[in-house]
mmCIF file of C-alpha atoms in Angstrom:
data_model
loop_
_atom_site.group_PDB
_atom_site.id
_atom_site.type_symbol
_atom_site.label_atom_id
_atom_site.label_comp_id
_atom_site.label_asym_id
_atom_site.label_seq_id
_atom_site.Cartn_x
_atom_site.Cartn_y
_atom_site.Cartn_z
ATOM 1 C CA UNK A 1 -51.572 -40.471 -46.951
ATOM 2 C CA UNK A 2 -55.116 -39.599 -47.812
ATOM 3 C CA UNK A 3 -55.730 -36.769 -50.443
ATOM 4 C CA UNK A 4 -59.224 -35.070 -50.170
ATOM 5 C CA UNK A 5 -60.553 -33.478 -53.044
ATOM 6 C CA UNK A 6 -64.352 -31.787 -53.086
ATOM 7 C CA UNK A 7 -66.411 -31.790 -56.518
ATOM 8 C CA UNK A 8 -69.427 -30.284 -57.219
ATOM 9 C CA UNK A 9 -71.808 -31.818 -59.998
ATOM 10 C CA UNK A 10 -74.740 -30.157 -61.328
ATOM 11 C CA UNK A 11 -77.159 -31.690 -63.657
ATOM 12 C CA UNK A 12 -80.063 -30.500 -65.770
ATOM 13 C CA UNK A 13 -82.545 -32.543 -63.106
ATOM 14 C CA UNK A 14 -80.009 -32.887 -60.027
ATOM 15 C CA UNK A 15 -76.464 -31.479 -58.019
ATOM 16 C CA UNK A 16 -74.828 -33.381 -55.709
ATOM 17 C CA UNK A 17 -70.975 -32.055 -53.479
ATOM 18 C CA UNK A 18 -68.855 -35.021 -53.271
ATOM 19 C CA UNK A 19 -65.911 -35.569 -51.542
ATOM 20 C CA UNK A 20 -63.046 -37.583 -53.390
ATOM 21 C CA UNK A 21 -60.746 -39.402 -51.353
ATOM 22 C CA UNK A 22 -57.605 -40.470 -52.935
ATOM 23 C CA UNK A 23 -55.395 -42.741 -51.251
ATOM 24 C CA UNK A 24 -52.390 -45.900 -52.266
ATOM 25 C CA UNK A 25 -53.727 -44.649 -55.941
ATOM 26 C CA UNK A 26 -57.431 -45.841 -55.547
ATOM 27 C CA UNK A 27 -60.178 -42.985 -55.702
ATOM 28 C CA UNK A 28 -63.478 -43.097 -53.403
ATOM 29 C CA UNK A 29 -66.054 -40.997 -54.386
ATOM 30 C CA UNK A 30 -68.396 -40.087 -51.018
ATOM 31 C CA UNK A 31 -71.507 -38.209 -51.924
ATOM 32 C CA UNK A 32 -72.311 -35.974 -48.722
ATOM 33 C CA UNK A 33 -75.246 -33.707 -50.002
ATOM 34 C CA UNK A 34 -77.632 -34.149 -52.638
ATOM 35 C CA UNK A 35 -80.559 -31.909 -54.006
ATOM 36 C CA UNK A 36 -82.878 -31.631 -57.438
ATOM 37 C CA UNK A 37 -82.377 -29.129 -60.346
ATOM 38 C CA UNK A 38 -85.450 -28.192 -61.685
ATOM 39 C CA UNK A 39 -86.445 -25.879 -64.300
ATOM 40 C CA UNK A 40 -89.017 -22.835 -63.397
ATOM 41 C CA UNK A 41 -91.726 -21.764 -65.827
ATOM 42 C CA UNK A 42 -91.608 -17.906 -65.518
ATOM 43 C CA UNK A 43 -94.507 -16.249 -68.037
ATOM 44 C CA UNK A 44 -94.149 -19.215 -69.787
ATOM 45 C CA UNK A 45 -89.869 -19.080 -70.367
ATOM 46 C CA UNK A 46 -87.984 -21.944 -68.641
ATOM 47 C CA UNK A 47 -85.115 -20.844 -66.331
ATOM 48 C CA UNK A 48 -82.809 -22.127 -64.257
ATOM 49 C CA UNK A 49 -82.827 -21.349 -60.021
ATOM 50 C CA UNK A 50 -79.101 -20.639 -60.110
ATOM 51 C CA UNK A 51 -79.776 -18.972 -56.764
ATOM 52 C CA UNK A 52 -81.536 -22.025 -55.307
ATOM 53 C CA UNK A 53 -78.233 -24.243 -56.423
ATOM 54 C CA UNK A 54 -75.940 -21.881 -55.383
ATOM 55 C CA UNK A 55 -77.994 -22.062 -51.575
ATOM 56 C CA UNK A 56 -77.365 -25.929 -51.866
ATOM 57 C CA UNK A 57 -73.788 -25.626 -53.314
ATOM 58 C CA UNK A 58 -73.022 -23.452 -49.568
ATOM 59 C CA UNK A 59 -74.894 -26.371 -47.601
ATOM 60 C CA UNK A 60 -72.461 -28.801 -49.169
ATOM 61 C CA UNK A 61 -69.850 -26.888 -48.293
ATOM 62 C CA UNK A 62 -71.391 -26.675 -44.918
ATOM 63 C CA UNK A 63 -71.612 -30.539 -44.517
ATOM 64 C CA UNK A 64 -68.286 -30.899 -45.610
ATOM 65 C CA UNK A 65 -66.375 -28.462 -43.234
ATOM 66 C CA UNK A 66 -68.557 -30.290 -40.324
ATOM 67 C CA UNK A 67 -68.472 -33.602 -40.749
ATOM 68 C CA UNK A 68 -65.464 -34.278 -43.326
ATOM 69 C CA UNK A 69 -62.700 -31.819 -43.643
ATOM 70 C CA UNK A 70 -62.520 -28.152 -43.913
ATOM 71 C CA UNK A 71 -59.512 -27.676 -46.176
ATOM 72 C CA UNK A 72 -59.871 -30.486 -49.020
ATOM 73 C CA UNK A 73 -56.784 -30.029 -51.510
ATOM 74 C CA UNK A 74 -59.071 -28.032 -53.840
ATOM 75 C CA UNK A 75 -63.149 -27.732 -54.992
ATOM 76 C CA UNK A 76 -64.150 -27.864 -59.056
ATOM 77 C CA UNK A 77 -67.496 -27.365 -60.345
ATOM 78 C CA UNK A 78 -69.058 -30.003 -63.259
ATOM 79 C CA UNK A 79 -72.590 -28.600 -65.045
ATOM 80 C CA UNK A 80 -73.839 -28.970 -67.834
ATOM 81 C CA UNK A 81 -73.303 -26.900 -70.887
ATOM 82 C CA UNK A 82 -74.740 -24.411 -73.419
ATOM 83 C CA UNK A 83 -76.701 -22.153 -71.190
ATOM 84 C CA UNK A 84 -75.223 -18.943 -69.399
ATOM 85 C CA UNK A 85 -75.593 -16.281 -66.852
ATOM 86 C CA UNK A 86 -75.239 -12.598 -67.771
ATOM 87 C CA UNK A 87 -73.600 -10.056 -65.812
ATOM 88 C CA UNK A 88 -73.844 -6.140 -65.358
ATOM 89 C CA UNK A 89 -71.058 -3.666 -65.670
ATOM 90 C CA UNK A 90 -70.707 -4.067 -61.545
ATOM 91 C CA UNK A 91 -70.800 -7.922 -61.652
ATOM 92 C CA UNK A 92 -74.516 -8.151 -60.911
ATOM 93 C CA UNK A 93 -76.408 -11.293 -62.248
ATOM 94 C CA UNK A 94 -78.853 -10.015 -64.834
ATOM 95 C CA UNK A 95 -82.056 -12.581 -64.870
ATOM 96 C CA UNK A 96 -82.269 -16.346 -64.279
ATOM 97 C CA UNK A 97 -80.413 -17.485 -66.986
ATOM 98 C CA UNK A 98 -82.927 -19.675 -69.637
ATOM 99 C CA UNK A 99 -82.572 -23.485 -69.851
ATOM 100 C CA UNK A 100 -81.628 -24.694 -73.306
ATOM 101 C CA UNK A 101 -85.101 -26.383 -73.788
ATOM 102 C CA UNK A 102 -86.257 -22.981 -74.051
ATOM 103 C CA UNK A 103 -88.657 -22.533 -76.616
ATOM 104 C CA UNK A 104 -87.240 -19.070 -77.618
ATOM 105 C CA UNK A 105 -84.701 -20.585 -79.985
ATOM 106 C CA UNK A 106 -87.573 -22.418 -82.112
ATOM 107 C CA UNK A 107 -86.699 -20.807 -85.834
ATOM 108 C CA UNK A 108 -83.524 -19.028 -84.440
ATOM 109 C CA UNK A 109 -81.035 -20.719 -86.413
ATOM 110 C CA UNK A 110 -82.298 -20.506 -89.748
ATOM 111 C CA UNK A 111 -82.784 -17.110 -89.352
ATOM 112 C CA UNK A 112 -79.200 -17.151 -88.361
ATOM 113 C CA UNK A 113 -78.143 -19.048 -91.457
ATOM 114 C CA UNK A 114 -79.872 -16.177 -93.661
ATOM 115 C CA UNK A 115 -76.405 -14.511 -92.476
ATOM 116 C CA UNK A 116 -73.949 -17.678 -92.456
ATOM 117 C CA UNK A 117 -74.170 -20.970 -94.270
ATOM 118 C CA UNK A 118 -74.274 -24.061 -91.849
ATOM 119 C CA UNK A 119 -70.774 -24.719 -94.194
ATOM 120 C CA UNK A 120 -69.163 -21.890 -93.279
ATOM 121 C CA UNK A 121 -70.525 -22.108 -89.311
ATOM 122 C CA UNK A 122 -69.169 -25.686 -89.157
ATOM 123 C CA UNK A 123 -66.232 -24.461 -91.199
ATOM 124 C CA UNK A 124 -65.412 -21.902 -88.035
ATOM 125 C CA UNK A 125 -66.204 -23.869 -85.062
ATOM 126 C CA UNK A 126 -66.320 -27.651 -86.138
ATOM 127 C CA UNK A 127 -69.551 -28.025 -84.884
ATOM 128 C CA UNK A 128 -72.930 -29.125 -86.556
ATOM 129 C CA UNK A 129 -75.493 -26.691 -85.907
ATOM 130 C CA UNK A 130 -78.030 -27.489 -83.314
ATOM 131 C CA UNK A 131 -80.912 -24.697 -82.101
ATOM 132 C CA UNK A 132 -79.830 -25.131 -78.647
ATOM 133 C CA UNK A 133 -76.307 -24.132 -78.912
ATOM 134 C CA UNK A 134 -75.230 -20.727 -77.055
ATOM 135 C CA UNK A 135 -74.747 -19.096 -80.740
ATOM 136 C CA UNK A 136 -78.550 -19.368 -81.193
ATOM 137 C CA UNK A 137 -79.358 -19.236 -77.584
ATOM 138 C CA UNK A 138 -77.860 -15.322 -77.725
ATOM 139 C CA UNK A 139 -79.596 -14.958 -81.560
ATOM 140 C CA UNK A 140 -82.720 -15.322 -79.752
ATOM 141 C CA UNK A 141 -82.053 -12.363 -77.783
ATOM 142 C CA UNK A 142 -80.811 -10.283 -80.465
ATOM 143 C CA UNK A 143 -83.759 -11.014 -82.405
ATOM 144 C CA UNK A 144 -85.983 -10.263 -79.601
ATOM 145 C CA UNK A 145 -84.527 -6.846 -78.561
ATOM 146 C CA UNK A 146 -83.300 -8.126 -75.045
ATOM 147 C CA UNK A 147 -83.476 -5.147 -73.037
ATOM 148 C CA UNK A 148 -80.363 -7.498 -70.819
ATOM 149 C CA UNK A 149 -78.554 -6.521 -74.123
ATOM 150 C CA UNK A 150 -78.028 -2.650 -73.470
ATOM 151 C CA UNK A 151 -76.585 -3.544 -69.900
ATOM 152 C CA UNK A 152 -74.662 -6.742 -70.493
ATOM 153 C CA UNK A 153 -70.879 -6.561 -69.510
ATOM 154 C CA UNK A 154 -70.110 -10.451 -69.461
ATOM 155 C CA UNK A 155 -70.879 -14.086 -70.042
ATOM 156 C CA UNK A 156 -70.364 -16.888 -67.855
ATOM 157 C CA UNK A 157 -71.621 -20.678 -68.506
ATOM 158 C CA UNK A 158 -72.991 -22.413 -66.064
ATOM 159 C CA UNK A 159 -69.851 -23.835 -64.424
ATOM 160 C CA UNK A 160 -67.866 -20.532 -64.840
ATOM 161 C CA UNK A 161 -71.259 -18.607 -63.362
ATOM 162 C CA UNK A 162 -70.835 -21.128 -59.760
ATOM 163 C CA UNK A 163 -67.015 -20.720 -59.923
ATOM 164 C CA UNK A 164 -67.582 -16.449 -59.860
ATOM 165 C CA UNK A 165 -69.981 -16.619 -57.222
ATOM 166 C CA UNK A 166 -67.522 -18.693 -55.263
ATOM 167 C CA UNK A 167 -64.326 -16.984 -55.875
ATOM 168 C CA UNK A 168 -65.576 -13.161 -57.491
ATOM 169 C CA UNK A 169 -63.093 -14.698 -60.606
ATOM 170 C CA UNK A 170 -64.091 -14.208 -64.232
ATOM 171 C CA UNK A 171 -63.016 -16.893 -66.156
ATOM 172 C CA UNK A 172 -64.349 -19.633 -68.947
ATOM 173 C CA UNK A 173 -63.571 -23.235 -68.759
ATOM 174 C CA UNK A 174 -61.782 -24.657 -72.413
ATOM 175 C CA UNK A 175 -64.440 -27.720 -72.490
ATOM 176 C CA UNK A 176 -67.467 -25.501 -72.325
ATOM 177 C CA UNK A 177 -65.860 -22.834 -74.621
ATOM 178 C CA UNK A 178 -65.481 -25.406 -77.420
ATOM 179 C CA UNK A 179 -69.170 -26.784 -77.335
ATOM 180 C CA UNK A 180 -71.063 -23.315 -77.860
ATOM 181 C CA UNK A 181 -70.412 -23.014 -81.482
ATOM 182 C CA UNK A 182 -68.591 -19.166 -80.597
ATOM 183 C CA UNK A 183 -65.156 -20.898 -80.225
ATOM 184 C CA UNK A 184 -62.989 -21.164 -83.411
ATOM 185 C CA UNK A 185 -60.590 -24.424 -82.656
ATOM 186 C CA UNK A 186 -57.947 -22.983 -85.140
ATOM 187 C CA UNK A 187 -57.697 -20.125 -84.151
ATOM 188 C CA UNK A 188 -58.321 -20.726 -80.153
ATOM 189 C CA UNK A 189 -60.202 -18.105 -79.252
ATOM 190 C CA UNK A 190 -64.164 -16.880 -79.753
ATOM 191 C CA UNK A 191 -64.199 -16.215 -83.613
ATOM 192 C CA UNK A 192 -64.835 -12.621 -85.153
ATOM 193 C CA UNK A 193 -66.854 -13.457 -87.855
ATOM 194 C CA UNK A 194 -69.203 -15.769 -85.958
ATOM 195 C CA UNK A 195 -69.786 -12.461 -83.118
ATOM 196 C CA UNK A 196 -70.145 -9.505 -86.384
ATOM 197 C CA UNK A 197 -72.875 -11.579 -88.127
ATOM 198 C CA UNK A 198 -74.666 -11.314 -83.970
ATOM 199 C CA UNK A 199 -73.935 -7.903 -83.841
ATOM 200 C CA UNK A 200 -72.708 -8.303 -80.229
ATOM 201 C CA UNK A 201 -69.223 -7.457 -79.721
ATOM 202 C CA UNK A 202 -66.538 -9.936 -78.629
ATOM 203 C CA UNK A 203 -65.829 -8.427 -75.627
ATOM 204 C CA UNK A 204 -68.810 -10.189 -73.725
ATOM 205 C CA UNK A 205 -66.670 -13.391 -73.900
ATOM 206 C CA UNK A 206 -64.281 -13.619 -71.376
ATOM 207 C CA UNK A 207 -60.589 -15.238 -71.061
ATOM 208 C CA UNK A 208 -60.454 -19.319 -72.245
ATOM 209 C CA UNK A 209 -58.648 -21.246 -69.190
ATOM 210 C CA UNK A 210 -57.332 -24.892 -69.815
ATOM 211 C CA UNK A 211 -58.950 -27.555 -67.430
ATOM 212 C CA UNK A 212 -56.887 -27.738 -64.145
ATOM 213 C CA UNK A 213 -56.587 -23.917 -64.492
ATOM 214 C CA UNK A 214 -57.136 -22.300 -60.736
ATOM 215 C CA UNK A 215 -59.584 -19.831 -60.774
ATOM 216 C CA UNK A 216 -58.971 -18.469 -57.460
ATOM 217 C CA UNK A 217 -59.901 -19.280 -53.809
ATOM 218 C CA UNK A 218 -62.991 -19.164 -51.980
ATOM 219 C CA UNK A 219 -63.811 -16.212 -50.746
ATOM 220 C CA UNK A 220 -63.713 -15.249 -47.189
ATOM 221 C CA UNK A 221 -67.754 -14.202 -47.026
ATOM 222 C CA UNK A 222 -67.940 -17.991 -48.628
ATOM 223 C CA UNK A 223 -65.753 -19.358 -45.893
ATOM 224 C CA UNK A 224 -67.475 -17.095 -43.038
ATOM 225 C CA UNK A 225 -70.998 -19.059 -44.371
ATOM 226 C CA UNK A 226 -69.440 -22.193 -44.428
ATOM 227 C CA UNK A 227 -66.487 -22.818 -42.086
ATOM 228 C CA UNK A 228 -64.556 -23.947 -45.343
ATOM 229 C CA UNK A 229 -60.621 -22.898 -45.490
ATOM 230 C CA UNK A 230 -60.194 -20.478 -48.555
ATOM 231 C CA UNK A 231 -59.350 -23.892 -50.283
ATOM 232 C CA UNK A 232 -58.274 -23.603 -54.833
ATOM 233 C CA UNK A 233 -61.142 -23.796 -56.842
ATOM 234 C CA UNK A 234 -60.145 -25.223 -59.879
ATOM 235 C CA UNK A 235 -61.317 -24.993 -63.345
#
């Protein structure tokens, strides 16, 4: 018997929806829609069209229910990591979320290491330090008086962003958690010290889910859109 399982992988320069097929233990991977991912220069700030993806993510979907299946075993999301969306007290995206080749964090992390030694960081979250981690990524926005700042209510990375805006579920994936230099591996969750020396409090980071965690289904305006079943999406 045939297993169908729908994946959806985002790059920095591309996304494609693909449609596993599992069957007598040998996996075929059918790519059904493809698209670019291109950063947008606003006032001279690269950003991400999360909007623009999300319109191609629903056409996959759309593809899929037509001319494949309608009610694969269950739908994950791949992206890249590092860069994040920012939500409102009512859910509401706040911006296009910045691309890590941002300019903005230029500087940022020595400034940050005037308030924690690279030691000490590397000490708490195992990581070297690199300017484009979400640590400095958020510094920059400190540093620059974000007015996003006063209204923030959340954080989602990428992946977590696309699985919200197809299930309404907040959650964070463990494999992007551990590579933003906020999560403390011994301790297994986003570290104190790390968010007092931001000044931002904690409770922007939202609950760590092991890979193979479900989310939640799709919603039913997704499947309305798409003709997809309200299929698992999966973590």
């Amino acid at each position: 018997m045939m297993e169908k399982y729908l994946a959806i992988d985002l790059g920095a320069s591309g996304g494609r929806v693909i449609l596993g097929e599992l069957e007598n233990k040998k996996l075929r991977l059918n790519p059904i829609h493809s698209f670019p991912n291109e950063m947008v220069n606003i006032l001279g700030h690269l950003h991400w069209d999360v909007i623009g993806i999300y319109q191609e993510v629903l056409e996959g979907l759309r593809i899929c229910a037509s001319k494949h299946t309608s009610s694969p075993i269950s739908l994950s999301v791949d992206t890249w990591g590092l860069d994040f969306g920012l939500l409102d007290a009512k859910g509401g995206l706040i911006g296009a979320p910045y691309s890590y080749r941002d300019k903005r964090t230029q500087g940022v992390m020595a400034k940050f290491h005037k308030k924690i030694s690279p030691e000490r960081l590397h000490q708490l979250t195992g990581l070297e330090a690199r300017p484009i981690y979400t640590l400095f990524q958020l510094y920059s926005l400190v540093l620059s008086r974000s007015p996003q700042l006063k209204i923030v209510s959340a954080l989602l990375f990428m992946p977590d962003l696309f699985n919200y805006f197809l299930t309404g579920v907040k959650k964070t994936e463990f494999t992007i958690a551990s590579g933003s230099q906020l999560y403390n591996p011994t301790t297994g969750d986003w570290d104190d010290e790390i968010f007092q020396h931001l000044g931002l409090p904690k409770s922007l980071m939202l609950e760590i889910v092991p890979d193979g965690t479900i989310i939640g289904n799709l919603t039913e305006h997704i499947t309305s859109q798409t003709g997809m079943e309200s299929i698992p999406v999966v973590a």
